[in-house]
Short mmCIF file of C-alpha atoms and ligand atoms in Angstrom, two decimals:
data_model
loop_
_atom_site.label_atom_id
_atom_site.label_comp_id
_atom_site.label_asym_id
_atom_site.label_seq_id
_atom_site.Cartn_x
_atom_site.Cartn_y
_atom_site.Cartn_z
CA MET A 1 59.68 167.04 70.46
CA SER A 2 59.46 169.63 72.70
CA PHE A 3 62.53 169.91 75.32
CA LEU A 4 60.03 172.48 77.33
CA ASN A 5 58.26 171.76 80.39
CA GLU A 6 56.88 173.66 83.33
CA THR A 7 60.01 174.65 84.79
CA HIS A 8 60.71 176.66 81.85
CA ASP A 9 57.19 178.60 82.51
CA PRO A 10 58.30 182.38 81.86
CA ALA A 11 56.08 183.52 84.52
CA LEU A 12 57.55 181.14 87.46
CA GLN A 13 58.35 183.29 90.43
CA SER A 14 60.89 182.34 93.75
CA TRP A 15 60.08 183.42 97.11
CA VAL A 16 63.82 184.57 96.81
CA THR A 17 62.75 187.85 95.70
CA SER A 18 66.30 188.65 93.73
CA ALA A 19 65.61 186.48 92.00
CA ASN A 20 62.46 187.83 89.96
CA VAL A 21 64.61 191.04 89.28
CA PRO A 22 64.84 191.46 85.60
CA ASP A 23 68.02 190.31 83.96
CA ASN A 24 69.71 189.50 87.06
CA GLY A 25 70.96 186.33 84.99
CA PHE A 26 69.79 183.84 87.91
CA PRO A 27 66.00 183.32 87.99
CA ILE A 28 64.01 180.52 88.82
CA GLN A 29 64.15 179.37 85.20
CA ASN A 30 67.95 178.86 85.19
CA LEU A 31 69.10 176.85 88.40
CA PRO A 32 72.78 176.38 87.52
CA TYR A 33 74.95 173.77 89.85
CA GLY A 34 78.53 175.01 91.68
CA VAL A 35 80.65 173.99 94.45
CA PHE A 36 81.02 176.96 96.90
CA ARG A 37 81.67 177.78 100.88
CA GLU A 38 81.75 180.54 102.60
CA LYS A 39 84.62 183.08 101.93
CA GLY A 40 87.38 182.67 103.70
CA GLY A 41 85.91 179.60 105.66
CA HIS A 42 87.44 176.51 107.06
CA HIS A 43 84.49 174.02 105.52
CA ASP A 44 84.76 171.84 102.85
CA PHE A 45 83.32 173.04 99.62
CA ARG A 46 79.86 171.58 98.70
CA VAL A 47 77.03 171.78 95.82
CA GLY A 48 74.44 174.19 95.59
CA VAL A 49 72.54 175.69 93.06
CA ALA A 50 72.30 179.44 92.20
CA ILE A 51 68.65 181.25 92.59
CA GLY A 52 68.79 185.05 92.55
CA ASP A 53 71.72 186.95 94.43
CA LYS A 54 71.72 183.29 96.87
CA VAL A 55 72.97 180.04 96.51
CA LEU A 56 71.06 177.06 97.90
CA ASP A 57 72.88 174.42 99.99
CA LEU A 58 72.33 170.99 98.62
CA ALA A 59 74.77 169.01 100.35
CA ALA A 60 72.82 170.49 103.31
CA LEU A 61 69.06 169.77 102.12
CA ALA A 62 70.44 166.02 101.07
CA LEU A 63 71.00 165.52 104.75
CA LEU A 64 66.72 166.25 104.84
CA SER A 65 65.70 163.94 102.62
CA PRO A 66 62.75 166.04 101.67
CA TRP A 67 62.45 163.91 97.86
CA THR A 68 62.04 160.26 97.15
CA GLY A 69 62.56 158.62 93.78
CA PRO A 70 64.81 160.11 90.85
CA ALA A 71 64.89 163.66 92.51
CA GLY A 72 65.67 162.02 95.81
CA GLU A 73 68.39 160.48 94.55
CA ALA A 74 70.07 162.90 92.17
CA LEU A 75 69.54 165.37 95.75
CA GLN A 76 71.81 162.13 97.88
CA ALA A 77 74.51 162.72 95.11
CA CYS A 78 75.17 166.30 95.96
CA ASP A 79 75.80 165.56 99.23
CA ALA A 80 79.56 165.79 97.75
CA GLN A 81 82.36 168.23 97.47
CA THR A 82 81.88 168.13 93.35
CA LEU A 83 79.10 167.71 91.08
CA ASN A 84 80.89 164.63 89.76
CA LYS A 85 78.32 161.99 90.71
CA LEU A 86 75.45 163.94 90.19
CA MET A 87 76.89 164.29 86.72
CA ALA A 88 77.19 160.31 86.15
CA LEU A 89 73.25 159.73 86.86
CA SER A 90 70.81 159.95 84.21
CA PRO A 91 69.37 162.59 82.24
CA GLU A 92 66.08 161.82 84.04
CA HIS A 93 67.61 162.50 87.35
CA TRP A 94 69.19 165.68 86.40
CA SER A 95 65.61 166.40 85.19
CA ALA A 96 63.54 165.25 88.10
CA LEU A 97 65.68 167.42 90.69
CA ARG A 98 65.27 170.73 88.56
CA LEU A 99 61.32 169.92 89.00
CA ALA A 100 61.88 169.18 92.80
CA LEU A 101 63.64 172.38 93.14
CA SER A 102 61.83 174.48 90.86
CA LYS A 103 58.79 173.71 92.77
CA ALA A 104 60.52 174.08 96.33
CA LEU A 105 61.74 177.50 95.00
CA ARG A 106 58.67 178.85 93.62
CA GLU A 107 56.32 181.39 95.45
CA GLY A 108 54.19 179.69 98.05
CA SER A 109 56.07 176.52 98.45
CA ASP A 110 55.49 174.37 101.55
CA LEU A 111 59.50 173.64 101.81
CA GLN A 112 59.93 177.61 101.89
CA GLY A 113 60.80 177.25 106.04
CA LYS A 114 63.05 174.59 105.43
CA LEU A 115 65.13 175.97 102.73
CA GLU A 116 65.24 179.62 103.87
CA PRO A 117 68.19 178.53 106.54
CA LEU A 118 69.81 176.84 103.94
CA LEU A 119 70.41 180.14 101.64
CA HIS A 120 73.66 181.81 101.17
CA ASP A 121 74.38 185.52 99.64
CA ARG A 122 76.63 184.86 96.86
CA ALA A 123 78.25 187.59 97.24
CA ALA A 124 79.66 185.93 100.63
CA ILE A 125 81.32 182.75 98.91
CA GLU A 126 84.04 181.35 96.98
CA HIS A 127 84.16 178.57 94.59
CA ASN A 128 85.98 175.63 93.89
CA LEU A 129 85.80 174.00 90.25
CA PRO A 130 82.35 172.61 89.74
CA ALA A 131 84.11 168.77 88.79
CA GLN A 132 86.92 166.86 89.44
CA ILE A 133 88.11 167.16 85.93
CA GLY A 134 89.55 163.70 84.99
CA ASP A 135 90.28 164.44 81.24
CA TYR A 136 90.29 168.07 79.31
CA THR A 137 89.74 168.46 75.23
CA ASP A 138 90.04 171.68 73.72
CA PHE A 139 88.36 171.81 70.10
CA TYR A 140 88.27 173.90 67.42
CA ILE A 141 84.76 174.65 66.13
CA SER A 142 84.44 178.26 64.96
CA VAL A 143 85.24 178.27 61.11
CA HIS A 144 85.55 182.18 61.55
CA HIS A 145 88.36 181.82 64.48
CA ALA A 146 90.13 178.71 62.03
CA THR A 147 90.58 181.03 59.37
CA ALA A 148 91.55 184.39 60.55
CA VAL A 149 94.57 181.71 62.68
CA GLY A 150 94.87 180.37 59.59
CA LYS A 151 95.95 183.13 57.91
CA GLN A 152 98.42 184.27 60.34
CA PHE A 153 100.27 181.08 60.17
CA ARG A 154 99.97 180.47 56.76
CA PRO A 155 98.67 182.92 54.57
CA ASP A 156 98.46 181.37 51.10
CA ASN A 157 96.32 178.05 52.92
CA PRO A 158 94.10 179.41 56.28
CA LEU A 159 91.75 176.40 56.17
CA LEU A 160 93.05 172.89 55.98
CA PRO A 161 91.58 170.53 54.06
CA ASN A 162 90.05 168.14 57.02
CA TYR A 163 88.25 171.30 58.55
CA LYS A 164 85.38 170.61 57.67
CA TRP A 165 84.48 166.87 57.66
CA VAL A 166 86.44 166.48 61.13
CA PRO A 167 85.86 168.44 64.42
CA ILE A 168 89.67 169.59 65.55
CA GLY A 169 90.62 169.06 68.51
CA TYR A 170 93.88 168.25 71.15
CA HIS A 171 94.10 166.78 74.60
CA GLY A 172 94.74 169.34 76.80
CA ARG A 173 95.50 169.45 80.20
CA ALA A 174 93.26 169.32 83.55
CA SER A 175 95.89 169.89 86.30
CA THR A 176 95.88 173.91 85.70
CA ILE A 177 92.26 174.23 85.13
CA GLY A 178 91.18 177.05 87.63
CA VAL A 179 88.34 178.54 88.43
CA SER A 180 87.06 181.89 87.55
CA GLY A 181 88.96 184.26 89.86
CA GLN A 182 92.34 182.66 88.80
CA ALA A 183 95.73 184.08 88.80
CA PHE A 184 99.02 182.84 87.17
CA PRO A 185 102.51 183.77 86.43
CA ARG A 186 102.95 184.74 82.52
CA PRO A 187 104.38 181.53 80.96
CA VAL A 188 107.69 181.51 80.29
CA GLY A 189 109.18 179.13 76.79
CA GLN A 190 110.75 178.69 73.58
CA THR A 191 110.19 181.09 71.09
CA ARG A 192 111.07 181.14 66.77
CA PRO A 193 114.29 181.81 66.29
CA ALA A 194 115.08 185.38 64.78
CA GLU A 195 116.65 183.61 61.73
CA ASP A 196 116.32 180.28 60.11
CA GLY A 197 119.04 178.10 61.76
CA ALA A 198 120.02 180.12 65.17
CA ALA A 199 118.89 179.08 68.24
CA PRO A 200 115.36 179.65 69.43
CA GLY A 201 114.42 182.20 72.00
CA PHE A 202 114.01 181.71 75.77
CA GLY A 203 112.01 183.98 78.28
CA PRO A 204 108.58 185.14 79.41
CA SER A 205 105.92 185.13 76.31
CA GLN A 206 105.55 188.21 74.69
CA ARG A 207 102.25 186.97 72.70
CA LEU A 208 100.38 186.19 75.56
CA ASP A 209 96.15 185.91 74.71
CA TYR A 210 93.07 184.81 75.76
CA GLU A 211 90.31 182.84 73.95
CA LEU A 212 86.62 182.77 74.42
CA GLU A 213 84.88 179.72 74.86
CA LEU A 214 82.19 177.70 76.08
CA GLY A 215 83.64 174.46 77.82
CA ILE A 216 80.71 171.58 77.92
CA PHE A 217 80.80 169.43 81.12
CA LEU A 218 79.79 165.36 80.56
CA GLY A 219 77.38 163.64 82.40
CA GLN A 220 77.25 159.81 82.15
CA GLY A 221 80.41 158.39 80.50
CA ASN A 222 80.60 155.11 78.15
CA GLN A 223 82.42 152.33 78.03
CA HIS A 224 85.55 151.59 76.92
CA GLY A 225 85.44 150.60 73.28
CA GLN A 226 81.64 151.82 72.78
CA ARG A 227 80.82 154.79 70.85
CA ILE A 228 78.15 157.16 71.90
CA ASP A 229 75.45 157.26 69.03
CA ILE A 230 74.87 161.24 67.89
CA ARG A 231 71.05 160.36 68.68
CA GLU A 232 72.29 159.83 72.32
CA ALA A 233 75.35 162.40 72.62
CA GLU A 234 72.95 165.15 74.64
CA SER A 235 72.06 162.21 77.21
CA HIS A 236 75.69 162.35 78.16
CA VAL A 237 76.03 166.06 78.10
CA PHE A 238 75.46 167.62 81.95
CA GLY A 239 75.51 171.31 80.94
CA PHE A 240 78.03 174.31 79.78
CA CYS A 241 80.42 176.94 81.51
CA ILE A 242 82.72 179.41 80.10
CA LEU A 243 86.33 178.67 79.55
CA ASN A 244 89.29 181.43 78.38
CA ASP A 245 92.22 179.01 77.41
CA TRP A 246 94.89 181.43 77.61
CA SER A 247 97.13 180.70 74.87
CA ALA A 248 101.04 182.34 74.39
CA ARG A 249 100.87 182.93 70.86
CA ASP A 250 104.24 183.29 70.51
CA LEU A 251 105.32 180.09 72.28
CA GLN A 252 102.54 178.12 69.95
CA ALA A 253 104.33 179.53 66.40
CA TRP A 254 107.30 177.46 67.40
CA GLU A 255 106.01 174.73 69.21
CA TYR A 256 102.71 173.86 67.17
CA GLN A 257 104.05 171.49 64.33
CA PRO A 258 103.91 169.09 63.74
CA LEU A 259 101.42 167.70 67.14
CA GLY A 260 99.65 170.59 68.03
CA PRO A 261 99.47 172.97 70.98
CA PHE A 262 101.44 172.07 74.05
CA LEU A 263 103.16 174.19 76.48
CA ALA A 264 101.48 177.19 74.85
CA LYS A 265 98.29 176.43 75.96
CA ASN A 266 98.63 174.17 79.39
CA PHE A 267 99.77 176.98 81.74
CA ALA A 268 96.34 178.07 83.00
CA SER A 269 92.51 177.47 81.77
CA THR A 270 89.81 179.08 83.62
CA ILE A 271 86.04 178.16 83.68
CA SER A 272 83.32 180.12 85.09
CA PRO A 273 81.88 178.89 88.64
CA TRP A 274 77.95 178.06 87.64
CA VAL A 275 77.32 174.79 85.13
CA VAL A 276 74.19 175.35 83.62
CA THR A 277 72.36 172.52 82.53
CA LEU A 278 71.31 171.60 79.31
CA GLU A 279 67.47 171.58 80.10
CA ALA A 280 67.92 175.19 81.33
CA LEU A 281 69.43 175.88 77.81
CA ALA A 282 66.21 174.66 76.43
CA PRO A 283 64.43 177.71 75.21
CA PHE A 284 67.61 179.01 73.30
CA ARG A 285 68.20 175.87 71.23
CA GLN A 286 68.24 176.57 67.50
CA PRO A 287 68.38 174.39 64.41
CA PHE A 288 72.00 173.67 63.40
CA GLN A 289 72.62 174.52 60.02
CA ARG A 290 75.48 174.39 57.04
CA ALA A 291 75.95 176.27 54.05
CA ALA A 292 74.67 175.17 51.36
CA GLU A 293 78.01 174.75 49.27
CA ASP A 294 79.48 173.39 52.16
CA PRO A 295 80.17 169.44 52.58
CA GLN A 296 77.28 167.57 54.88
CA PRO A 297 79.15 165.88 58.00
CA LEU A 298 79.20 162.30 57.33
CA PRO A 299 76.39 159.88 58.23
CA TYR A 300 77.74 159.21 61.78
CA LEU A 301 77.85 162.97 63.01
CA THR A 302 74.27 163.46 61.57
CA SER A 303 71.07 163.03 62.75
CA ASP A 304 67.50 165.22 62.32
CA GLU A 305 67.57 165.72 66.45
CA ASN A 306 71.04 167.59 65.98
CA ARG A 307 69.90 169.57 62.29
CA GLU A 308 66.31 170.53 64.23
CA HIS A 309 67.80 171.85 67.32
CA GLY A 310 71.40 171.31 68.02
CA ALA A 311 72.67 175.00 67.88
CA PHE A 312 72.39 176.52 71.16
CA ASP A 313 71.98 180.68 71.09
CA VAL A 314 74.36 181.74 73.48
CA GLU A 315 75.60 185.73 73.45
CA LEU A 316 79.38 185.78 74.54
CA GLU A 317 81.38 188.96 75.59
CA VAL A 318 85.28 189.76 76.30
CA LEU A 319 85.55 192.29 78.53
CA LEU A 320 89.56 193.89 79.73
CA THR A 321 90.82 195.59 82.92
CA THR A 322 93.87 196.81 83.50
CA GLU A 323 95.97 197.97 86.48
CA ALA A 324 95.50 201.79 85.46
CA SER A 325 91.91 200.98 84.46
CA ARG A 326 90.96 199.64 88.28
CA SER A 327 93.53 202.37 89.54
CA GLN A 328 91.06 204.98 87.89
CA GLY A 329 88.01 202.94 88.82
CA ALA A 330 87.14 202.67 85.18
CA GLN A 331 84.60 200.15 83.54
CA PRO A 332 85.82 197.47 81.65
CA ALA A 333 86.42 197.74 78.42
CA SER A 334 84.58 195.80 75.81
CA LEU A 335 86.51 194.01 73.60
CA SER A 336 84.36 192.18 71.11
CA ARG A 337 80.86 189.93 71.38
CA SER A 338 79.92 187.08 69.64
CA ASN A 339 77.81 183.98 69.77
CA PHE A 340 77.88 180.33 70.17
CA ARG A 341 75.25 179.81 67.29
CA ASP A 342 77.78 180.14 64.75
CA ALA A 343 79.90 177.16 65.56
CA TYR A 344 80.58 174.92 62.79
CA TRP A 345 80.19 171.54 65.02
CA SER A 346 77.64 170.94 67.52
CA ALA A 347 77.99 169.60 71.03
CA ALA A 348 76.39 166.66 70.27
CA GLN A 349 78.93 165.92 67.19
CA LEU A 350 81.73 166.66 69.78
CA VAL A 351 80.42 164.13 71.91
CA THR A 352 79.88 161.60 69.09
CA HIS A 353 83.22 162.31 67.42
CA HIS A 354 85.04 162.05 70.24
CA SER A 355 84.08 158.73 71.45
CA VAL A 356 83.60 157.20 68.15
CA ASN A 357 87.12 155.33 68.16
CA GLY A 358 85.87 153.62 71.51
CA CYS A 359 87.71 156.16 73.54
CA LYS A 360 85.96 156.14 77.28
CA LEU A 361 84.39 159.25 78.60
CA GLN A 362 83.36 159.71 81.86
CA PRO A 363 81.33 162.11 84.42
CA GLY A 364 83.14 165.55 84.85
CA ASP A 365 85.39 165.65 81.67
CA LEU A 366 85.31 169.07 80.15
CA LEU A 367 85.32 169.73 76.47
CA GLY A 368 86.43 173.00 75.07
CA THR A 369 84.56 174.29 72.09
CA GLY A 370 87.73 176.63 71.29
CA THR A 371 87.80 180.40 70.13
CA LEU A 372 83.98 181.26 69.47
CA SER A 373 84.67 184.23 66.76
CA GLY A 374 81.66 185.36 64.64
CA PRO A 375 81.90 186.11 61.15
CA SER A 376 82.03 190.00 61.42
CA GLN A 377 84.26 192.82 62.68
CA GLY A 378 83.70 192.70 66.50
CA GLU A 379 82.91 189.12 66.76
CA GLU A 380 86.94 187.80 67.53
CA GLY A 381 87.62 185.42 70.11
CA SER A 382 91.19 186.30 70.92
CA LEU A 383 93.52 189.46 70.45
CA LEU A 384 95.25 187.36 67.97
CA GLU A 385 92.32 187.94 65.71
CA ILE A 386 91.70 191.56 66.83
CA THR A 387 94.92 192.91 66.65
CA GLY A 388 96.09 191.19 63.63
CA ASN A 389 98.62 189.14 65.09
CA GLY A 390 100.12 192.49 67.02
CA ARG A 391 100.12 194.41 63.95
CA ASN A 392 96.65 196.73 65.02
CA PRO A 393 96.89 197.57 68.60
CA ILE A 394 93.55 198.63 70.34
CA LYS A 395 93.10 201.61 71.85
CA LEU A 396 91.49 200.86 75.64
CA PRO A 397 89.23 203.85 76.56
CA TRP A 398 91.33 205.31 79.48
CA GLY A 399 94.12 205.59 76.96
CA GLU A 400 95.95 202.40 77.03
CA GLU A 401 97.03 200.54 74.46
CA ARG A 402 97.44 196.42 74.02
CA THR A 403 98.26 194.41 71.19
CA PHE A 404 98.71 191.01 73.53
CA LEU A 405 97.69 191.05 77.54
CA GLN A 406 100.52 192.65 80.13
CA ASP A 407 101.29 191.95 83.16
CA ASN A 408 97.90 192.39 85.98
CA ASP A 409 95.46 192.90 83.05
CA GLU A 410 92.29 190.75 83.92
CA VAL A 411 90.43 189.20 81.50
CA ILE A 412 86.77 188.70 82.09
CA LEU A 413 84.39 186.43 80.01
CA ARG A 414 80.55 186.62 80.12
CA ALA A 415 78.17 184.46 78.64
CA ARG A 416 74.27 184.64 78.60
CA CYS A 417 70.98 183.56 76.86
CA THR A 418 68.43 186.03 76.05
CA LYS A 419 64.94 186.20 73.93
CA PRO A 420 61.86 188.43 74.35
CA GLY A 421 59.09 187.36 76.60
CA TYR A 422 61.85 185.03 78.64
CA PRO A 423 64.03 185.78 81.88
CA VAL A 424 67.83 186.06 80.99
CA ILE A 425 69.86 183.14 81.63
CA SER A 426 73.08 183.65 82.63
CA LEU A 427 76.46 181.61 82.20
CA GLY A 428 77.77 183.91 85.31
CA GLU A 429 81.61 185.33 84.78
CA CYS A 430 85.08 184.03 84.01
CA ALA A 431 87.50 186.04 84.90
CA GLY A 432 91.27 185.50 85.15
CA THR A 433 94.39 187.62 86.16
CA VAL A 434 98.10 187.51 84.31
CA LEU A 435 100.96 187.82 86.71
CA PRO A 436 104.33 188.90 86.05
CA ALA A 437 106.60 185.87 85.08
CA ILE A 438 108.61 184.01 87.30
CA PRO A 439 111.94 185.02 86.70
CA VAL A 440 114.55 182.52 85.05
MN1 MN B 501 91.56 177.13 72.46
#
């Protein structure tokens, strides 16, 4: 089975010349969707597709009805303030729209004259969340992260016996998910008592952390009670974004037993504005493999398709700026790099597992992967891991140190796909800033 088609031809060039600049990240082979308006404008947010340093207004294009059939139906679903209507359609619709956009944006397209007035500079726009997110579930699919965190909380028993059998997750909160640029006050809450039996502490979190994750936006849903077969699972995935699952480790340590994360996680989560479709990521598929000594997944989480190409090679990076670094004009400090292909469960397995009990998934639902740490030093997806729960501070290039995040620190997550002979496919950037706590 080949996932590649003419939209993946690496030789394609666009009449939007910035899309042809090497490594710009938004070439005609990418075409990610988002929701935008002019910066500071009073118009409604609307659906657009990124191309080079521009965004094409798809809501405006829909009014011109340039296409019929599935591409035309998919374009009409873009005459909206969110991607939910487009997400609710089928992969055939998504694919038809991608092909139509690819042809319309290619050098020599007859539609160039009609499309040019619908382009906006990406530097002059602002974003809203790409979808109205009904439900948000965060998983825990990096065995490297699970082991490192387990060591902090349970040194003698880091990896619990269920880990290699069941994709672990918790239901998060959609109401505090914001788009890149989000700023939020440091969370306040209860922390573990200094000695057993004493009253817990209460105040602003002293161990505020980020988590480097990808977000999986669901497309078409399932009926309540109906399972999604692993072989069908990817047809329910619209695309990927970057996700920062901000985490207050001191609140987490006190509250997490016995029901898992609660207020330590749901004060803020930040996602990148662009959703890169599964089809755009096809050139970066990889076999999904388990170590031979590990248990193989149960049959309902197994398929030939998943084994052959269920993983994705997506490079991830965490960067940090602080009040001091910004005032000095210093470059952001790179804290770590990892890759989605090192995850223990695939996107298809997460969708199938989430619905195996009959749980209803809906277009625009967001699944977080969990912190994507790799197997090696320098691949930690959180400060908890980098600093050994605060024991080993990191030195920043401009002279400051950090164990956990300070007020006005800005965390920037980046993700991109690269391979020789193919244009770089960027997932963009997910930035967020910690503000001082609201006094208690
Ligand atoms: Mn997480």
